[in-house]
């Protein structure tokens, strides 16, 4: 299973399970007690009264199972604890702030294949034109059928689509907005990895502010750290299937992420005439950038 195919393992439940263990004594709890805490008796009664299949305890059990599979948790003798391989900051108070980035690393690491299906569909979504990307189930389904076909990265009905939407937004690769259809509005999604990129700035720039780093080099580092982005192995697998973008250019979603960070004052984008550059497109505007600087105080 993966979070894409397990309908109960939504971000809010994974956050709740992680938060519980983060505050538990020794960061550990019996599996039975953890599942009971995530599905209190009142929730179980409500699920039974509404005749919701799998409500209550089954939701908690599925969430814990996925947390174990992604190696956020580890089970030992019936006790569940935060996985010892997690960075120390993830096992300390306040670790929840870095959880989206931590889960991205757990999901998309090359040796952890459980959630690579989610990585592939996110990678595909980030290749699309940010101005014209499908943002609802019907539109995404049509685009996947036409451009991908086959198993469509596992997004074959509304259930995995809902998981894709929830996780893409929580992990910082997309956001939702209101889309007006006739006289009504509905939620729609758009690809945007700005949040994911912002979270990675300290490591991406090796902790050094106000130093110029080549954008091609930063892109390679970013693809290695976050494989759904340009140069990453998941992105390459998608591009082998649907085609790569324009050589020497970043996708419109990634380009706009860099440009948004510049607008926020987090980075400065520079063009040196004698240095290798990448093209950042924003609609009709195109800009060659050779270097980026992580600015002080951001």
Tab-separated table of C-alpha atoms in Angstrom:
chain	number	residue	atom	x	y	z
A	1	UNK	CA	0.000	0.000	0.000
A	2	UNK	CA	0.897	3.675	-0.191
A	3	UNK	CA	-0.707	6.900	0.956
A	4	UNK	CA	-1.996	7.282	-2.600
A	5	UNK	CA	-3.976	4.054	-2.419
A	6	UNK	CA	-4.819	4.032	1.308
A	7	UNK	CA	-7.767	6.391	1.587
A	8	UNK	CA	-7.550	6.639	5.367
A	9	UNK	CA	-3.926	7.852	5.503
A	10	UNK	CA	-4.671	11.524	4.901
A	11	UNK	CA	-2.201	14.184	6.068
A	12	UNK	CA	-4.270	15.232	9.091
A	13	UNK	CA	-4.318	11.679	10.506
A	14	UNK	CA	-0.592	11.166	9.916
A	15	UNK	CA	0.052	14.510	11.628
A	16	UNK	CA	-2.151	13.451	14.546
A	17	UNK	CA	-0.336	10.139	14.993
A	18	UNK	CA	3.069	11.816	14.783
A	19	UNK	CA	2.014	14.557	17.208
A	20	UNK	CA	0.818	11.938	19.705
A	21	UNK	CA	4.133	10.073	19.706
A	22	UNK	CA	6.092	13.309	19.794
A	23	UNK	CA	4.471	14.058	23.151
A	24	UNK	CA	4.402	10.489	24.493
A	25	UNK	CA	6.814	9.333	27.150
A	26	UNK	CA	10.012	8.109	25.483
A	27	UNK	CA	8.338	8.933	22.139
A	28	UNK	CA	6.724	5.479	22.358
A	29	UNK	CA	3.307	3.908	22.923
A	30	UNK	CA	1.750	0.479	22.584
A	31	UNK	CA	0.202	0.041	19.154
A	32	UNK	CA	-3.171	-0.765	20.686
A	33	UNK	CA	-3.135	2.364	22.863
A	34	UNK	CA	-1.980	4.555	19.969
A	35	UNK	CA	-4.745	3.322	17.686
A	36	UNK	CA	-7.305	3.750	20.471
A	37	UNK	CA	-6.133	7.328	21.069
A	38	UNK	CA	-6.513	8.125	17.375
A	39	UNK	CA	-10.008	6.602	17.314
A	40	UNK	CA	-11.716	7.402	20.636
A	41	UNK	CA	-14.956	5.667	21.525
A	42	UNK	CA	-17.039	8.702	20.538
A	43	UNK	CA	-15.615	8.550	17.002
A	44	UNK	CA	-16.285	4.837	16.772
A	45	UNK	CA	-19.898	5.298	17.898
A	46	UNK	CA	-20.446	8.087	15.385
A	47	UNK	CA	-19.033	5.937	12.589
A	48	UNK	CA	-21.273	3.032	13.599
A	49	UNK	CA	-24.379	5.248	13.785
A	50	UNK	CA	-23.677	6.627	10.323
A	51	UNK	CA	-22.901	3.130	9.061
A	52	UNK	CA	-19.585	4.300	7.626
A	53	UNK	CA	-17.528	1.352	6.504
A	54	UNK	CA	-14.129	1.316	8.122
A	55	UNK	CA	-14.890	4.284	10.349
A	56	UNK	CA	-13.203	4.825	13.655
A	57	UNK	CA	-10.672	2.159	14.567
A	58	UNK	CA	-10.001	0.995	11.010
A	59	UNK	CA	-8.986	4.515	10.028
A	60	UNK	CA	-6.529	4.658	12.910
A	61	UNK	CA	-5.135	1.206	12.131
A	62	UNK	CA	-4.599	2.112	8.474
A	63	UNK	CA	-2.863	5.353	9.422
A	64	UNK	CA	-0.473	3.643	11.838
A	65	UNK	CA	0.234	0.949	9.250
A	66	UNK	CA	1.211	3.557	6.653
A	67	UNK	CA	3.349	5.447	9.176
A	68	UNK	CA	5.234	2.221	9.814
A	69	UNK	CA	5.592	1.521	6.093
A	70	UNK	CA	7.020	4.979	5.380
A	71	UNK	CA	9.441	4.546	8.328
A	72	UNK	CA	8.093	7.503	10.240
A	73	UNK	CA	7.398	4.972	13.008
A	74	UNK	CA	9.026	1.732	14.081
A	75	UNK	CA	7.328	-1.153	15.914
A	76	UNK	CA	9.171	-3.254	18.480
A	77	UNK	CA	7.436	-5.890	20.565
A	78	UNK	CA	4.006	-4.330	20.166
A	79	UNK	CA	5.218	-0.815	20.954
A	80	UNK	CA	5.295	1.912	18.313
A	81	UNK	CA	7.867	4.701	18.475
A	82	UNK	CA	9.254	7.443	16.293
A	83	UNK	CA	11.727	5.784	13.981
A	84	UNK	CA	15.294	5.977	15.340
A	85	UNK	CA	16.649	6.837	11.885
A	86	UNK	CA	14.737	10.127	11.833
A	87	UNK	CA	16.855	13.248	12.260
A	88	UNK	CA	17.102	14.369	15.870
A	89	UNK	CA	15.068	17.495	15.143
A	90	UNK	CA	12.142	15.275	14.096
A	91	UNK	CA	12.142	13.592	17.504
A	92	UNK	CA	12.158	16.815	19.505
A	93	UNK	CA	9.433	19.262	20.499
A	94	UNK	CA	8.631	21.475	17.533
A	95	UNK	CA	9.476	18.742	15.039
A	96	UNK	CA	6.039	19.052	13.470
A	97	UNK	CA	7.079	22.270	11.732
A	98	UNK	CA	9.489	20.316	9.542
A	99	UNK	CA	7.138	17.371	8.994
A	100	UNK	CA	6.178	18.170	5.360
A	101	UNK	CA	9.837	18.217	4.350
A	102	UNK	CA	10.597	15.100	6.387
A	103	UNK	CA	7.708	13.203	4.791
A	104	UNK	CA	8.841	14.294	1.327
A	105	UNK	CA	12.214	12.718	2.058
A	106	UNK	CA	10.620	9.537	3.413
A	107	UNK	CA	8.172	9.216	0.522
A	108	UNK	CA	10.552	9.867	-2.343
A	109	UNK	CA	13.868	8.446	-1.178
A	110	UNK	CA	15.276	6.056	-3.812
A	111	UNK	CA	15.330	3.087	-1.413
A	112	UNK	CA	11.737	3.522	-0.218
A	113	UNK	CA	9.437	2.569	-3.074
A	114	UNK	CA	6.098	2.417	-1.220
A	115	UNK	CA	5.140	5.977	-2.087
A	116	UNK	CA	6.888	6.393	-5.407
A	117	UNK	CA	3.490	6.247	-7.117
A	118	UNK	CA	2.618	9.508	-5.359
A	119	UNK	CA	6.002	10.903	-6.380
A	120	UNK	CA	5.419	10.039	-10.021
A	121	UNK	CA	2.030	11.735	-10.245
A	122	UNK	CA	3.374	14.829	-8.460
A	123	UNK	CA	6.380	14.878	-10.798
A	124	UNK	CA	4.025	14.637	-13.779
A	125	UNK	CA	1.827	17.428	-12.444
A	126	UNK	CA	4.848	19.713	-12.046
A	127	UNK	CA	5.774	19.255	-15.715
A	128	UNK	CA	2.480	20.832	-16.802
A	129	UNK	CA	1.980	24.439	-17.829
A	130	UNK	CA	1.248	26.263	-14.575
A	131	UNK	CA	-1.193	28.544	-16.439
A	132	UNK	CA	-3.197	25.697	-17.921
A	133	UNK	CA	-2.748	22.692	-15.631
A	134	UNK	CA	-5.866	20.638	-14.881
A	135	UNK	CA	-7.084	21.370	-11.385
A	136	UNK	CA	-10.102	19.140	-10.795
A	137	UNK	CA	-10.681	15.391	-10.887
A	138	UNK	CA	-12.423	15.450	-14.268
A	139	UNK	CA	-9.679	17.540	-15.868
A	140	UNK	CA	-6.815	15.562	-14.307
A	141	UNK	CA	-8.433	12.274	-15.302
A	142	UNK	CA	-8.753	13.484	-18.905
A	143	UNK	CA	-5.144	14.708	-18.984
A	144	UNK	CA	-3.801	11.460	-17.526
A	145	UNK	CA	-5.751	9.379	-20.032
A	146	UNK	CA	-4.546	11.462	-22.969
A	147	UNK	CA	-0.933	12.068	-21.941
A	148	UNK	CA	-0.033	9.078	-19.771
A	149	UNK	CA	-2.511	6.250	-20.318
A	150	UNK	CA	-2.094	2.814	-18.799
A	151	UNK	CA	-2.094	2.752	-15.016
A	152	UNK	CA	-1.919	6.584	-14.935
A	153	UNK	CA	0.484	6.502	-11.957
A	154	UNK	CA	-2.263	4.886	-9.901
A	155	UNK	CA	-4.690	7.819	-10.167
A	156	UNK	CA	-7.505	5.869	-11.794
A	157	UNK	CA	-10.512	7.076	-9.780
A	158	UNK	CA	-11.595	9.781	-7.361
A	159	UNK	CA	-10.129	8.081	-4.262
A	160	UNK	CA	-6.434	8.211	-5.240
A	161	UNK	CA	-7.067	11.593	-6.853
A	162	UNK	CA	-8.254	12.947	-3.504
A	163	UNK	CA	-5.137	11.547	-1.828
A	164	UNK	CA	-2.924	13.031	-4.551
A	165	UNK	CA	-4.576	16.420	-4.086
A	166	UNK	CA	-4.301	16.370	-0.282
A	167	UNK	CA	-0.687	15.217	-0.199
A	168	UNK	CA	0.529	17.434	-3.065
A	169	UNK	CA	-0.785	20.488	-1.223
A	170	UNK	CA	0.460	19.428	2.218
A	171	UNK	CA	3.946	18.628	0.918
A	172	UNK	CA	4.255	22.041	-0.712
A	173	UNK	CA	3.928	21.112	-4.395
A	174	UNK	CA	0.525	22.636	-5.116
A	175	UNK	CA	-2.236	24.767	-3.634
A	176	UNK	CA	-5.993	24.973	-3.885
A	177	UNK	CA	-8.114	27.889	-4.974
A	178	UNK	CA	-11.730	28.615	-5.873
A	179	UNK	CA	-12.625	27.953	-9.492
A	180	UNK	CA	-15.829	29.521	-10.740
A	181	UNK	CA	-17.928	27.215	-12.894
A	182	UNK	CA	-21.058	28.855	-14.250
A	183	UNK	CA	-22.778	30.339	-11.181
A	184	UNK	CA	-20.970	28.199	-8.604
A	185	UNK	CA	-17.431	27.779	-7.373
A	186	UNK	CA	-15.458	24.663	-6.593
A	187	UNK	CA	-12.010	23.839	-5.281
A	188	UNK	CA	-9.289	23.482	-7.870
A	189	UNK	CA	-5.570	22.805	-7.618
A	190	UNK	CA	-2.571	24.340	-9.357
A	191	UNK	CA	1.046	23.098	-9.447
A	192	UNK	CA	3.400	25.250	-7.400
A	193	UNK	CA	6.504	23.941	-5.556
A	194	UNK	CA	7.310	27.314	-3.942
A	195	UNK	CA	6.775	26.052	-0.386
A	196	UNK	CA	8.876	22.929	-0.970
A	197	UNK	CA	11.672	25.024	-2.468
A	198	UNK	CA	11.494	27.572	0.371
A	199	UNK	CA	11.865	24.815	2.984
A	200	UNK	CA	14.962	23.481	1.219
A	201	UNK	CA	16.844	26.770	0.914
A	202	UNK	CA	19.132	26.233	3.944
A	203	UNK	CA	20.388	22.868	2.701
A	204	UNK	CA	20.303	23.874	-0.939
A	205	UNK	CA	22.647	26.801	-0.260
A	206	UNK	CA	24.668	24.719	2.219
A	207	UNK	CA	23.761	27.109	5.025
A	208	UNK	CA	25.601	30.008	3.406
A	209	UNK	CA	23.770	33.271	2.846
A	210	UNK	CA	24.763	36.063	0.477
A	211	UNK	CA	26.875	33.744	-1.673
A	212	UNK	CA	26.244	33.137	-5.343
A	213	UNK	CA	25.517	29.568	-6.380
A	214	UNK	CA	25.086	28.555	-10.004
A	215	UNK	CA	21.425	27.881	-10.820
A	216	UNK	CA	22.253	24.759	-12.879
A	217	UNK	CA	24.178	23.420	-9.854
A	218	UNK	CA	21.324	24.314	-7.488
A	219	UNK	CA	18.875	22.565	-9.801
A	220	UNK	CA	20.975	19.405	-9.716
A	221	UNK	CA	21.148	19.548	-5.908
A	222	UNK	CA	17.420	20.113	-5.719
A	223	UNK	CA	16.662	17.158	-7.990
A	224	UNK	CA	18.875	14.934	-5.880
A	225	UNK	CA	17.205	16.037	-2.641
A	226	UNK	CA	13.664	16.170	-4.035
A	227	UNK	CA	13.370	13.656	-6.903
A	228	UNK	CA	10.031	14.935	-8.238
A	229	UNK	CA	11.759	18.118	-9.438
A	230	UNK	CA	14.027	18.626	-12.457
A	231	UNK	CA	16.903	16.169	-12.549
A	232	UNK	CA	15.418	13.858	-9.926
A	233	UNK	CA	15.048	10.165	-10.712
A	234	UNK	CA	11.246	10.238	-10.383
A	235	UNK	CA	11.032	13.268	-12.660
A	236	UNK	CA	13.264	11.532	-15.189
A	237	UNK	CA	11.022	8.460	-15.171
A	238	UNK	CA	8.030	10.671	-15.937
A	239	UNK	CA	9.858	12.560	-18.677
A	240	UNK	CA	10.883	9.289	-20.305
A	241	UNK	CA	7.188	8.502	-20.595
A	242	UNK	CA	5.643	11.873	-21.471
A	243	UNK	CA	8.615	13.799	-22.871
A	244	UNK	CA	11.052	16.265	-21.372
A	245	UNK	CA	10.631	20.004	-21.308
A	246	UNK	CA	12.544	22.554	-23.347
A	247	UNK	CA	16.322	22.050	-22.951
A	248	UNK	CA	17.954	24.689	-20.819
A	249	UNK	CA	14.663	25.741	-19.250
A	250	UNK	CA	12.889	24.990	-15.991
A	251	UNK	CA	9.229	24.045	-16.007
A	252	UNK	CA	6.876	26.975	-15.566
A	253	UNK	CA	5.947	25.724	-12.073
A	254	UNK	CA	9.580	25.555	-10.906
A	255	UNK	CA	10.469	28.817	-12.656
A	256	UNK	CA	7.651	30.628	-10.916
A	257	UNK	CA	8.698	29.166	-7.579
A	258	UNK	CA	12.118	30.798	-7.937
A	259	UNK	CA	10.541	34.059	-9.110
A	260	UNK	CA	8.096	34.083	-6.185
A	261	UNK	CA	10.940	33.582	-3.735
A	262	UNK	CA	12.716	36.522	-5.334
A	263	UNK	CA	9.573	38.652	-4.972
A	264	UNK	CA	9.393	37.648	-1.301
A	265	UNK	CA	12.982	38.796	-0.797
A	266	UNK	CA	14.198	35.297	0.066
A	267	UNK	CA	16.573	35.002	-2.892
A	268	UNK	CA	18.202	37.123	-5.544
A	269	UNK	CA	18.394	35.825	-9.112
A	270	UNK	CA	21.387	36.964	-11.144
A	271	UNK	CA	22.514	36.773	-14.751
A	272	UNK	CA	26.259	36.658	-15.429
A	273	UNK	CA	26.896	36.809	-19.150
A	274	UNK	CA	29.794	34.368	-19.177
A	275	UNK	CA	28.167	31.700	-16.955
A	276	UNK	CA	25.818	28.804	-17.825
A	277	UNK	CA	22.204	29.848	-17.316
A	278	UNK	CA	18.712	28.401	-17.216
A	279	UNK	CA	15.644	30.060	-18.665
A	280	UNK	CA	12.792	30.911	-16.311
A	281	UNK	CA	9.491	31.473	-18.089
A	282	UNK	CA	6.566	33.375	-16.601
A	283	UNK	CA	3.843	33.520	-19.197
A	284	UNK	CA	5.272	35.318	-22.203
A	285	UNK	CA	8.223	36.653	-20.208
A	286	UNK	CA	11.461	34.696	-20.334
A	287	UNK	CA	14.474	35.360	-18.170
A	288	UNK	CA	17.932	33.785	-18.234
A	289	UNK	CA	19.371	33.224	-14.751
A	290	UNK	CA	22.863	31.925	-14.037
A	291	UNK	CA	23.105	32.311	-10.249
A	292	UNK	CA	20.947	32.571	-7.138
A	293	UNK	CA	21.729	34.061	-3.746
A	294	UNK	CA	20.003	33.153	-0.492
A	295	UNK	CA	19.533	36.501	1.183
A	296	UNK	CA	20.203	37.425	4.782
A	297	UNK	CA	17.264	37.424	7.159
A	298	UNK	CA	14.979	35.115	5.113
